[in-house]
Short mmCIF file of C-alpha atoms in Angstrom, two decimals:
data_model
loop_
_atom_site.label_atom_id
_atom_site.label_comp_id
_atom_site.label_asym_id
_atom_site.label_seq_id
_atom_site.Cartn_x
_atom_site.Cartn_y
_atom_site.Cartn_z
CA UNK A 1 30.01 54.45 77.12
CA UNK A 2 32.05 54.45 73.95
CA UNK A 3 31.68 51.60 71.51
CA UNK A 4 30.89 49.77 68.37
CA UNK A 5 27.15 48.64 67.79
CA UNK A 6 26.50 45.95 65.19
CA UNK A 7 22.73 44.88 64.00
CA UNK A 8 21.38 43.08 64.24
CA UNK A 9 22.69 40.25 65.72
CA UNK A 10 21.50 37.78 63.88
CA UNK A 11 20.08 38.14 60.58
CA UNK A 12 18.56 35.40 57.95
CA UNK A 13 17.96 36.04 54.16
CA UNK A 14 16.78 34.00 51.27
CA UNK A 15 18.84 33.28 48.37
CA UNK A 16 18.86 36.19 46.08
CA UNK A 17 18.08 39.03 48.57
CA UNK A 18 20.55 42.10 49.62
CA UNK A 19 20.70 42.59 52.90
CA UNK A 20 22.54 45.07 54.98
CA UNK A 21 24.36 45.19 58.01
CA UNK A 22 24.54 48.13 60.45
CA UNK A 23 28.19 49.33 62.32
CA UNK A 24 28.10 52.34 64.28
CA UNK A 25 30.53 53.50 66.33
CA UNK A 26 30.88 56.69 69.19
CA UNK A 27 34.59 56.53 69.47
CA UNK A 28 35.36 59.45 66.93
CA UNK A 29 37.92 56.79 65.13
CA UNK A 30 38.40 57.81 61.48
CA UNK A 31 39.12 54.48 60.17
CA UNK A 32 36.23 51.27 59.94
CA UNK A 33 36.84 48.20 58.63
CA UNK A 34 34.52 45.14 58.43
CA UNK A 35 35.40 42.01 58.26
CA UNK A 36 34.05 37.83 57.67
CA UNK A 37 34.76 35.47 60.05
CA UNK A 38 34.34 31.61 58.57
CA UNK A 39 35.74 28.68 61.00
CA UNK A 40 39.02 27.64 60.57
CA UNK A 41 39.92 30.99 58.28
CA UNK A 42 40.31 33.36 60.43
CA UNK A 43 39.14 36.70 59.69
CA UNK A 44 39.56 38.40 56.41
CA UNK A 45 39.09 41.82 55.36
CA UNK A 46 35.89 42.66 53.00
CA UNK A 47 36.29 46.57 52.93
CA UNK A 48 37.32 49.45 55.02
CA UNK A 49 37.48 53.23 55.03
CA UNK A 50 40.04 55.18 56.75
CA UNK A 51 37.89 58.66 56.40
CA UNK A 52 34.46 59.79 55.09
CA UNK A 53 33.41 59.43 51.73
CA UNK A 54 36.39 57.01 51.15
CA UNK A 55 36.54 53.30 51.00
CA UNK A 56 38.74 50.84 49.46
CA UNK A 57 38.36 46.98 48.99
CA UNK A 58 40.31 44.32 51.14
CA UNK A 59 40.84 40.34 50.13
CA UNK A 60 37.47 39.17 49.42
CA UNK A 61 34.95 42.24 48.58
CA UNK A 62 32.97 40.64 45.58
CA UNK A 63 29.48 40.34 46.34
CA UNK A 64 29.78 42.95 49.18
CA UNK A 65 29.51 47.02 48.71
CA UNK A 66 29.99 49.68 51.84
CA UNK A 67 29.15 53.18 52.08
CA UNK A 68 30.65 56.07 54.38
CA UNK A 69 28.60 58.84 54.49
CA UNK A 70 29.21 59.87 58.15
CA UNK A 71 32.06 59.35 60.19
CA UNK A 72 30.25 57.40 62.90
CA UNK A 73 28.60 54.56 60.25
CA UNK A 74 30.39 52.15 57.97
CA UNK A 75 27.09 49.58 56.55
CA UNK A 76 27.87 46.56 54.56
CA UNK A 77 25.71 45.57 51.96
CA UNK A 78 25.57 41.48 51.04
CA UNK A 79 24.36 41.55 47.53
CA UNK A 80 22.66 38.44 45.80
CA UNK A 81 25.87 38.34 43.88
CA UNK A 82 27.65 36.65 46.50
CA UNK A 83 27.77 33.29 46.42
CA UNK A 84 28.06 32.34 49.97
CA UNK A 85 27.29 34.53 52.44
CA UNK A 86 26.62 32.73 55.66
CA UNK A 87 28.83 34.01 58.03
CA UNK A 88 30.08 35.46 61.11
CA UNK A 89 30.23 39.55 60.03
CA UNK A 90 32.69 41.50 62.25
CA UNK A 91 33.03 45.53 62.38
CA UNK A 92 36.01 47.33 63.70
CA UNK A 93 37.19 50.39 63.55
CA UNK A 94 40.92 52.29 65.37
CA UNK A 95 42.23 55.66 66.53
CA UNK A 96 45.51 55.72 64.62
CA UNK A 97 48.46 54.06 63.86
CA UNK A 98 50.01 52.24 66.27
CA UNK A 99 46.68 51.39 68.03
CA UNK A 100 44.54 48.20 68.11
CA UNK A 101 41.64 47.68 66.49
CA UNK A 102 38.34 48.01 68.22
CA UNK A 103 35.39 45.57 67.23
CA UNK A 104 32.19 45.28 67.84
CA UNK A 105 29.93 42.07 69.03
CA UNK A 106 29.40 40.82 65.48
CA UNK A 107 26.21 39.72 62.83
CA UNK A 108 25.82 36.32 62.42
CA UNK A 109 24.14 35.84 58.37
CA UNK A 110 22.57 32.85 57.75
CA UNK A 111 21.19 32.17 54.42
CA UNK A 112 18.38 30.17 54.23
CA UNK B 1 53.31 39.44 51.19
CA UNK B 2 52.76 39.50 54.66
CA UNK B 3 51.07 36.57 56.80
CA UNK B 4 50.51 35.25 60.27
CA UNK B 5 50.48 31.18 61.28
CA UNK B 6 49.32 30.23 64.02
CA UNK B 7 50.15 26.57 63.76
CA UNK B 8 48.26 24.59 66.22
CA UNK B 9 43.78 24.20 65.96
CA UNK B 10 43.51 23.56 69.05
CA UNK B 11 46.00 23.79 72.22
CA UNK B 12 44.94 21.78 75.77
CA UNK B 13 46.52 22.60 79.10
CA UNK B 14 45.45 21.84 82.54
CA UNK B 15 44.24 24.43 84.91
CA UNK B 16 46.90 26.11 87.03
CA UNK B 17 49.87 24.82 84.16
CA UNK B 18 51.23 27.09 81.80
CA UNK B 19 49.77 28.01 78.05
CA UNK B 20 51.99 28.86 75.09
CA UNK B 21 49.83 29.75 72.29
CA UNK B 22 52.23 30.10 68.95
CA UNK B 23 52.88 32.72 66.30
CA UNK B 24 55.57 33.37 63.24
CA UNK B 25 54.68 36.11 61.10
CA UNK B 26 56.19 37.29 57.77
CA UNK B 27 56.72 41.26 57.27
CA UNK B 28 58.93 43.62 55.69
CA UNK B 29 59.72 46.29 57.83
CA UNK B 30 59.60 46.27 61.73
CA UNK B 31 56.28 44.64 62.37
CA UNK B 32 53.29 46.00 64.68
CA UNK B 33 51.95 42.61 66.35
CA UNK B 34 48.56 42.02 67.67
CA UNK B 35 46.91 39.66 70.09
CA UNK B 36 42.77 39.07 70.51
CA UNK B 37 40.98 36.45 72.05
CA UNK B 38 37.38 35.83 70.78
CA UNK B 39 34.51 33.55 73.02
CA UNK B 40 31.30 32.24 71.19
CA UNK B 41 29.78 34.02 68.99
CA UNK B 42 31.60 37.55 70.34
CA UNK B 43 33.27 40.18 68.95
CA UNK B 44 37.28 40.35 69.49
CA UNK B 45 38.91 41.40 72.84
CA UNK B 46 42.76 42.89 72.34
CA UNK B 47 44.59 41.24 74.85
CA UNK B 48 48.19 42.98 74.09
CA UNK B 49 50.09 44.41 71.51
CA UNK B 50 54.19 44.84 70.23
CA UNK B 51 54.96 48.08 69.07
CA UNK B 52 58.40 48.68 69.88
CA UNK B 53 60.30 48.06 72.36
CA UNK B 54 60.95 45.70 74.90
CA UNK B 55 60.66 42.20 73.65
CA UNK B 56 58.25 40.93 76.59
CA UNK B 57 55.30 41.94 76.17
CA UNK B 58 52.11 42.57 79.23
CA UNK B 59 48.55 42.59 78.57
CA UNK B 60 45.09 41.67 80.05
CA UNK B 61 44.17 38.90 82.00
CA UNK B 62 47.85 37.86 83.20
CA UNK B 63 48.58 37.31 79.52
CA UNK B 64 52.24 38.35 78.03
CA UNK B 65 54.00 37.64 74.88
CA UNK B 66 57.29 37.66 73.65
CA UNK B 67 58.61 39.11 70.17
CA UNK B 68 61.66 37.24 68.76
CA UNK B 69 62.49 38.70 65.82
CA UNK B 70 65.46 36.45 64.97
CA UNK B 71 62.78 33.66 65.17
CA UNK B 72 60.00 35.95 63.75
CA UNK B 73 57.25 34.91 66.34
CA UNK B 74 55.22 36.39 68.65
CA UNK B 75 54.30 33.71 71.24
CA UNK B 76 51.23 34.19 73.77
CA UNK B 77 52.03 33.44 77.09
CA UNK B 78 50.37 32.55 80.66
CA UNK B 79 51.91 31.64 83.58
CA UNK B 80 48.76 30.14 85.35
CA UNK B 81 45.95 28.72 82.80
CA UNK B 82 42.29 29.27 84.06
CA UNK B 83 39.59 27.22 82.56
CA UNK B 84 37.88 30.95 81.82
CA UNK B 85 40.94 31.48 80.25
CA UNK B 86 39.36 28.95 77.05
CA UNK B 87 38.37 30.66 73.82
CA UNK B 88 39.50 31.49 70.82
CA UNK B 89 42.74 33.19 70.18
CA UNK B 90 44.45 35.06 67.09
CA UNK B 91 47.15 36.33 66.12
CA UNK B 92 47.41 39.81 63.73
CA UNK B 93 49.78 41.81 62.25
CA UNK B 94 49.24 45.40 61.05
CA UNK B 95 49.93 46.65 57.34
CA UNK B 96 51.72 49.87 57.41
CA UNK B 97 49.86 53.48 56.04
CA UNK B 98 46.00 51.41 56.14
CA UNK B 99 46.45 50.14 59.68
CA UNK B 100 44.55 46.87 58.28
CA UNK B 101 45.35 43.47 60.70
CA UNK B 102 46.26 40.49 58.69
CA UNK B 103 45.20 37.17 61.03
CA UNK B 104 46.23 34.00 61.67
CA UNK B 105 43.36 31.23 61.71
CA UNK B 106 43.22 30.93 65.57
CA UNK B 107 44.04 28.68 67.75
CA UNK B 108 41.06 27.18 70.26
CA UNK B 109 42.37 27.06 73.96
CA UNK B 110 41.02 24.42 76.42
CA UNK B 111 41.90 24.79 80.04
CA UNK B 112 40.89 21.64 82.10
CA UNK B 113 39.69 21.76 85.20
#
């Protein structure tokens, strides 16, 4: 079955450590995008890449870095440099224009 | 600068009545409008989308929505609320040449039994 895989699903860190999250995806979409999910804020965008070896940086992408080094895996990277990372981490990615956005189950970071 | 309200937390309708779940938005240009619905701790589901087009709008679930543009909204609708129909819904709208969704801050559905 096609899809998006986040992990893992839920992940803790301690103050000052990088962690990263995994997005994978088997749809062949060119385009990934990940976004943070607080309550009552909706989602906003942290980065996204819309082919490999490309990436630019949405509305909030201090204290996060991405790579795109195959088509099928877009991983985010919470450095110690942001401030407060505890969040709901969402991964989507979309065939083209015109077409919704596909996302996966989500990473829930909790920093302890 | 484009944006999406979605101006009521929390929206509370008996089973078997029907939901409205609101939208405005704020584009230039002809707007690409999205609908998801989200339950706890889940990724996003699209429900339905407005392209172009007729203004009524069919999706999953029994869901519709209708695009006004005089009124700029983009209103979720149900005819029949379930209570499995409760979760977490948001509104998006797309940003032309990145495809990037700009949301609204949800709106939490209850459907009563």
């Amino acid at each position: 079955d096609g899809g998006i895989t986040q992990s893992p699903k839920y992940l803790f860190r301690k103050e000052g450590q990088n962690v990263t999250l995994s997005c994978e995806q088997n749809l062949n979409h060119d385009a990934m995008y990940w976004y943070r999910q607080d309550p009552g804020q909706g989602l906003r965008l942290i980065y996204y890449s819309q082919i490999v070896n490309d990436f630019q940086k949405g509305d909030i992408a201090e204290g996060y870095s991405v790579s795109r080094e195959k088509k099928e895996s877009f991983p985010l990277t919470v450095t110690s440099a942001q401030k407060n990372p505890t969040a709901f981490y969402l991964c989507a990615s979309i065939q083209g224009a015109g077409y919704e956005q596909f996302f996966g189950p989500g990473t829930r970071l909790t920093v302890l | 600068a484009q944006s999406v309200a979605q101006p009521e937390d929390q929206v509370n309708v008996a089973e078997g009545n029907p939901l409205t779940v609101k939208c405005t938005y704020s584009v230039s240009g002809n707007p690409y409008l999205f609908w998801y619905v989200q339950y706890p701790n889940r990724g996003l589901q699209f429900l339905l989308k407005y392209i172009t087009g007729d203004n009524l709008v069919k999706g999953s679930y029994g869901f519709e929505a209708e695009f006004n543009k005089s009124q700029t909204s983009f209103h979720l609708k149900k005819p029949s609320a379930l209570v499995s129909d409760s979760a977490l819904y948001f509104c998006a709208v797309r940003v032309r040449l990145t495809d990037k969704l700009i949301f609204g801050t949800g709106t939490r559905l209850q459907v009563f039994p």
